[in-house]
Each structure stands twice: as structure tokens, then as C-alpha cells.
Short mmCIF file of C-alpha atoms in Angstrom, two decimals:
data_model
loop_
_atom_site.label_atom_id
_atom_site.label_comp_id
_atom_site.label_asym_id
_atom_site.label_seq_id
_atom_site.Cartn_x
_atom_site.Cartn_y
_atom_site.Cartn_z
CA UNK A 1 49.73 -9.07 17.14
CA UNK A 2 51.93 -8.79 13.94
CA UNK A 3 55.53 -7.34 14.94
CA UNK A 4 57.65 -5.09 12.38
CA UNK A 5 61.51 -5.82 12.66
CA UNK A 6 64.50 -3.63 11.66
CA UNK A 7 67.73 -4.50 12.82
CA UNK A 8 67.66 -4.65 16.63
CA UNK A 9 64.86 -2.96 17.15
CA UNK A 10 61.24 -4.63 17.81
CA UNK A 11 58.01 -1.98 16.82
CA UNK A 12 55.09 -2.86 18.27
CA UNK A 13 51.91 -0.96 17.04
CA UNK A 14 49.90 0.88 18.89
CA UNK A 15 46.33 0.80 19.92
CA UNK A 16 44.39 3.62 18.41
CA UNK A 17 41.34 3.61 21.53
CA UNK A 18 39.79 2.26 24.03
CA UNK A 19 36.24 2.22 24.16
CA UNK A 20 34.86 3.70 27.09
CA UNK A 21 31.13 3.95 25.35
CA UNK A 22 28.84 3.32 22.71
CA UNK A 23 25.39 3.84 21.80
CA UNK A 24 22.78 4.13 18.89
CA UNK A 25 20.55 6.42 17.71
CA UNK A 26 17.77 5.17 15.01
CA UNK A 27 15.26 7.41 12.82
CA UNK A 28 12.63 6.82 10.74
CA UNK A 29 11.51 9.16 7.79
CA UNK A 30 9.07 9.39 4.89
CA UNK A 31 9.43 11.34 1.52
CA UNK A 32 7.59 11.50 -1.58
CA UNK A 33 9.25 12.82 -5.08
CA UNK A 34 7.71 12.96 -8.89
CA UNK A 35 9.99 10.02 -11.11
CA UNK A 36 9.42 9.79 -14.88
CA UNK A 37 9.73 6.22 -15.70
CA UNK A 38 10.89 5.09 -19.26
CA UNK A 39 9.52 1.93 -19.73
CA UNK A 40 12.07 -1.01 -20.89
CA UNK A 41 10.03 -3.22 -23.02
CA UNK A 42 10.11 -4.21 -26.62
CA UNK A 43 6.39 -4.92 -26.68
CA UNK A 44 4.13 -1.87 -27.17
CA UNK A 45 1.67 -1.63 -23.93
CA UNK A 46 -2.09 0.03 -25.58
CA UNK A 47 -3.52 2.62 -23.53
CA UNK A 48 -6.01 -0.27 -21.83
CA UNK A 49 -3.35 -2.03 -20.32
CA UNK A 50 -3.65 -1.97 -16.32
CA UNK A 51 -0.07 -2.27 -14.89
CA UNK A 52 0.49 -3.88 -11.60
CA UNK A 53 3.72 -3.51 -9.76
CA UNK A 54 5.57 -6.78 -8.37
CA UNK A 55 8.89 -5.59 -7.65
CA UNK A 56 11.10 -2.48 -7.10
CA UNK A 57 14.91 -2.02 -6.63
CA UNK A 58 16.31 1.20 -4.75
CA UNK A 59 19.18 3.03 -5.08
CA UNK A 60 20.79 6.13 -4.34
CA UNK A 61 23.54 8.07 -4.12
CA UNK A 62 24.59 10.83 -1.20
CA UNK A 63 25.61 14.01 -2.94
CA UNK A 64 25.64 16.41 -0.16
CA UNK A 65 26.14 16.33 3.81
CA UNK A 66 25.14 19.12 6.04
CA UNK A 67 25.23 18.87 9.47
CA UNK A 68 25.21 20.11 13.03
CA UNK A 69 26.89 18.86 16.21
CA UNK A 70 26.09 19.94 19.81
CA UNK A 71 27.66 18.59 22.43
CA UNK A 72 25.63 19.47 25.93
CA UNK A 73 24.36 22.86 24.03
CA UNK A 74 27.58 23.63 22.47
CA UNK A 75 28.15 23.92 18.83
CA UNK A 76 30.98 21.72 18.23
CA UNK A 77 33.35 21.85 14.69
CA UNK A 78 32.84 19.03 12.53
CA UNK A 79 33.23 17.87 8.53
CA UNK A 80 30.35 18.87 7.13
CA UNK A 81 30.36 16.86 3.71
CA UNK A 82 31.17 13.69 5.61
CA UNK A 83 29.16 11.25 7.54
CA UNK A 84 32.10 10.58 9.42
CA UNK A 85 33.49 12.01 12.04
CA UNK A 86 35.46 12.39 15.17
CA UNK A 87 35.66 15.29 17.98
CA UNK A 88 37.75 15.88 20.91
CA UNK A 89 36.11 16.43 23.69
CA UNK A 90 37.42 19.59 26.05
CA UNK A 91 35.90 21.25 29.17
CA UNK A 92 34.68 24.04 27.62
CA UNK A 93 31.72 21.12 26.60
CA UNK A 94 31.20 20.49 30.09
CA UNK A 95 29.29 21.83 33.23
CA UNK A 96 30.31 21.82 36.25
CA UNK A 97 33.36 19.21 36.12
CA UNK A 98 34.64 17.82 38.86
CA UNK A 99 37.95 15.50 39.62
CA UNK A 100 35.77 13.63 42.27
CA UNK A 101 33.46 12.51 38.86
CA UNK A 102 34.29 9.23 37.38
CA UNK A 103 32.57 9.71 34.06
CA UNK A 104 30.13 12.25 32.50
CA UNK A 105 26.92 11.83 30.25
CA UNK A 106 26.70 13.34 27.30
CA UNK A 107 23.86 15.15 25.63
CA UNK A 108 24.50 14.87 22.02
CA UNK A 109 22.03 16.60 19.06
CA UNK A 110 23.13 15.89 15.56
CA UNK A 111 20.95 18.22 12.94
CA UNK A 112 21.98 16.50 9.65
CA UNK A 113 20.45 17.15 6.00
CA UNK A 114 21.14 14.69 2.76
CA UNK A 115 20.72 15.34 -0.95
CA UNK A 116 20.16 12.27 -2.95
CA UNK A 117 20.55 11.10 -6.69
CA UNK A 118 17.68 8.17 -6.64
CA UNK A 119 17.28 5.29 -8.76
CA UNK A 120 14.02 3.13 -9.00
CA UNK A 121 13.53 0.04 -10.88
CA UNK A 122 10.18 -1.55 -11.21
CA UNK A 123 8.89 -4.86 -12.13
CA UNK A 124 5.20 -4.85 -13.36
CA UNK A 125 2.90 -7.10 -15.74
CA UNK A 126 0.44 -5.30 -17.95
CA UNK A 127 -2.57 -6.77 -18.71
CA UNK A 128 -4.43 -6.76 -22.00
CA UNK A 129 -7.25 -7.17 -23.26
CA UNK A 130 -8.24 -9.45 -19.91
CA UNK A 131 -6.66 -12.52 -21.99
CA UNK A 132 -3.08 -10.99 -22.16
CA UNK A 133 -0.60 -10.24 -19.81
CA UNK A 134 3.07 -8.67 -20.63
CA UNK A 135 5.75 -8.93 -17.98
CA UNK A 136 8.03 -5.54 -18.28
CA UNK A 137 10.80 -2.99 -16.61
CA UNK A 138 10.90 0.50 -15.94
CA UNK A 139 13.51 2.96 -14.56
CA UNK A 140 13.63 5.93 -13.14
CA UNK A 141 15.91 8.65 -11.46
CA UNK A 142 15.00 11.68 -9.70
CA UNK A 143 16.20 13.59 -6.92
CA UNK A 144 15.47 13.85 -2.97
CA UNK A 145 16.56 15.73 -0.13
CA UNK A 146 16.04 14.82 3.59
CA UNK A 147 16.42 16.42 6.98
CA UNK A 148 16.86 14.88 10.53
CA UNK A 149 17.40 15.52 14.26
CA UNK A 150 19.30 12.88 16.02
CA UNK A 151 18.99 13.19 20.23
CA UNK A 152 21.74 10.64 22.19
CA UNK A 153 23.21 10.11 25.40
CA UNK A 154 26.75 8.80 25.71
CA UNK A 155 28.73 8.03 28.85
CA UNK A 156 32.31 9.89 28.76
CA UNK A 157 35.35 9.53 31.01
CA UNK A 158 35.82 12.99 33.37
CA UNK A 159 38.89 14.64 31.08
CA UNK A 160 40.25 16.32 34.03
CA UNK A 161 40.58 12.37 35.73
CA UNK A 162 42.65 11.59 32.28
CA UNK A 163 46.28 12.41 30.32
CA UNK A 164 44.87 11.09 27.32
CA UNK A 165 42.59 12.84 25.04
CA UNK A 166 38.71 11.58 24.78
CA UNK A 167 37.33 11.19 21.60
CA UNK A 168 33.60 11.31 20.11
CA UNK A 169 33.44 8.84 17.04
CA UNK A 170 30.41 9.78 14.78
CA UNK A 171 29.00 7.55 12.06
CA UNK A 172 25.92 7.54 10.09
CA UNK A 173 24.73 5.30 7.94
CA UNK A 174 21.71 5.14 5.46
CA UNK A 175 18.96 3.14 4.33
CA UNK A 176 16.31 3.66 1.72
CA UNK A 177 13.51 1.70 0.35
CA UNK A 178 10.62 2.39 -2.43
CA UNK A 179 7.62 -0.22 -2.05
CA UNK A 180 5.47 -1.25 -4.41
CA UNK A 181 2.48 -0.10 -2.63
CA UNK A 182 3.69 2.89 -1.94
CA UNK A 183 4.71 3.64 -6.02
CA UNK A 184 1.71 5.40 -8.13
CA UNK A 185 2.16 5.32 -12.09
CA UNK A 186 0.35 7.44 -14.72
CA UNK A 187 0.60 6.45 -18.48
CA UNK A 188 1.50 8.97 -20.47
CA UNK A 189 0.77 7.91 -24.22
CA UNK A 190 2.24 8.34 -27.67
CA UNK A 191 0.50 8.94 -31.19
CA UNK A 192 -0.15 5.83 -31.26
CA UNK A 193 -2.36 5.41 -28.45
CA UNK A 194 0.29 3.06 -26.39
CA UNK A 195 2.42 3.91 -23.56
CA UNK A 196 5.31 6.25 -23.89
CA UNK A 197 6.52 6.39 -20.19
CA UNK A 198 5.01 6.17 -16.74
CA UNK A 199 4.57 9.28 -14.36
CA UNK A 200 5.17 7.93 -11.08
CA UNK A 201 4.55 9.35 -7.75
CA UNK A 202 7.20 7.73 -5.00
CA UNK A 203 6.86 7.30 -1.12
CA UNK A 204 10.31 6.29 -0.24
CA UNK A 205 10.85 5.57 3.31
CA UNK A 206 13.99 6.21 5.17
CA UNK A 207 16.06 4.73 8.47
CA UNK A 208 18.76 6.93 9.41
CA UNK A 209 21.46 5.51 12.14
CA UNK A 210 23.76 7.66 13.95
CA UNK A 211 26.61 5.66 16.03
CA UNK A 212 28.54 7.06 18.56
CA UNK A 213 31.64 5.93 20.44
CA UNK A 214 33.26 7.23 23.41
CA UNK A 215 36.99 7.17 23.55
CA UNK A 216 40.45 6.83 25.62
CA UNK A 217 43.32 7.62 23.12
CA UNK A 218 45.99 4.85 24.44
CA UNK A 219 49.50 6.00 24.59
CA UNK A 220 51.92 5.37 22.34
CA UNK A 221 53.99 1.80 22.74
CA UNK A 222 57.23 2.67 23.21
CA UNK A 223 59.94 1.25 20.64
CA UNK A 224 62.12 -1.77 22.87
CA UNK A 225 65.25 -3.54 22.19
CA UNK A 226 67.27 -6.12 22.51
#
């Protein structure tokens, strides 16, 4: 442990918790969203090309948080534009608590709702002619928006047992992915009869984590001196 020093006097810092609990919550969800693809390619593709996908890339970015905490039943305050958070618990929470209860489980439902910026890259290879074959990129952006009901259980210390405050840590975290096989393209063609850009069709698949941590706020170390 690192030790600050000032004159005579010896600081030692504090721990912020204790963790009493933790536990984790998965989800699993599909979307599907229209992406206009502009094709990155120097080489013109003919409108008899057939276009194969190898490869995508994902990306996105989280421009809006709404959500909804209930803690057994009750609608608990929490930062809505965040996916980060932290409540403390109180007995209006609770049911029926009772000093001769050691610790308490928690019924936790987290409603939460995204809006997403998405970017798609593709790898393909066009084929010509059956004798030619042109390896190209494509990108897209588009936008998405995603809902989801998180149901947990997390063990609690009894608050009336306790001086210190208990704590609910929240975090979620995100992950996205756009397979190939699950990416449709339509050519859409110039006056010239070759590819402009590609109409795609996108069934991006979600997993949606929600952690939760139970904890004992530690008391503050008192300053001591020599």
C-alpha cells in the first residue's frame, strides 16, 4: 500500500468496498437494419458480377441509454444516459427485514434500451465473367436501436445488521457482431451498367452483460501520527 507523507503525519488511503456479492446476468439479441454500402474499389464491378462476402468488421457507437432499475418491485433512481451505475440500498427496498437476518437476496430487473451509430465493413470478391475474380471493400453506416430485460439475484448484507452503507454496483457492457452469412447485398447500378453501391440487408446479433456487485462501504482510515 503506497503511503502519502506530510510532516508528521502518515495518510493512509482508504478502501472504497468490500464485496459482499457479485453476479452476472447475460442476454442474447437479434436485429436487422437496411445499410447502403458504397463500394471502395477502383475497378468497375459489371452488373454480372456475383459478389461473395469473406469478411466483415463491426462497429458501433452508444448514443443513447435509457433504463429502468427495480430493486424487489421498487423503482429505484438511477443515471439514465450511463451504463454505469451505483445505488444505495435502504429499507424502504426491503420486505419484511429483520436484525435476526444475516443477509438478504435481491430481486433485481434492469429494463434498458440503446441507440446505436453502426459501422460495417465488408470484404468480398466479385466474380466475372467465370474467368475473373476482383477482391474489393465496402462500408456502410446506419443506425439501430435495441431493447432488453435483465432478471438477477444478488445476495445483500441485512442494512439494519450494518453502520455502513450497502451499495449496488451496476455495469453493462456491449457486444455486437454482423456475419457474413447473415449480410444480404443488392447491386444497385449506374449508367453504365456496373455497380454503383450495394443495398444490404444486416442481421446483427447482440450479447448484452449486466454486472452487479454487492457492497460494504469500509470506514474511513483514520489519519495517525508519530
Amino acid at each position: 500500500m503506497n503511503v502519502v507523507c506530510k510532516r508528521n503525519i502518515r495518510l493512509h488511503p482508504a478502501n472504497v468496498g468490500t464485496i459482499y456479492d457479485s453476479v452476472r446476468t447475460i442476454n442474447k439479441l437479434n436485429s436487422n437494419i437496411p445499410i447502403n454500402f458504397e463500394i471502395l474499389s477502383e475497378c468497375p464491378l459489371p452488373n454480372n458480377a456475383k459478389i461473395d462476402i469473406l469478411e466483415t468488421k463491426f462497429e458501433y457507437q452508444i448514443c443513447k441509454v435509457d433504463k429502468k432499475i427495480l430493486v424487489n418491485g421498487h423503482n429505484v433512481d438511477c443515471t439514465l444516459n450511463s451504463i454505469k451505475d451505483k445505488i444505495c440500498l435502504n429499507k424502504s427496498y426491503i420486505n419484511l427485514v429483520h436484525k435476526n437476518c444475516s443477509n438478504l437476496i435481491l430481486s433485481i430487473v434492469e429494463n434498458i434500451s440503446f441507440d446505436f451509430k453502426i459501422k460495417v465493413k465488408v470484404k468480398a470478391i466479385a466474380y466475372i465473367d467465370n474467368c475473373r475474380k476482383v477482391f474489393f471493400e465496402a462500408f456502410g453506416e446506419g443506425e439501430d436501436h435495441i431493447k432488453s430485460i435483465l432478471l438477477s439475484n444478488v445476495c445483500a448484507p441485512n442494512m439494519v445488521k450494518y453502520s455502513q452503507n450497502i451499495y449496488l454496483k451496476f455495469d453493462n457492457d456491449i457486444m455486437g457482431m454482423a456475419y457474413p452469412e447473415f449480410l444480404f447485398l443488392s447491386p444497385i447500378y449506374d449508367c453504365d451498367l456496373n455497380i454503383d453501391f450495394l443495398l444490404g440487408n444486416a442481421f446483427l446479433n447482440y450479447i448484452i452483460n449486466l454486472d452487479i456487485t454487492s457492497l460494504i462501504s469500509s470506514d474511513l482510515n483514520l489519519p495517525s501520527y508519530k
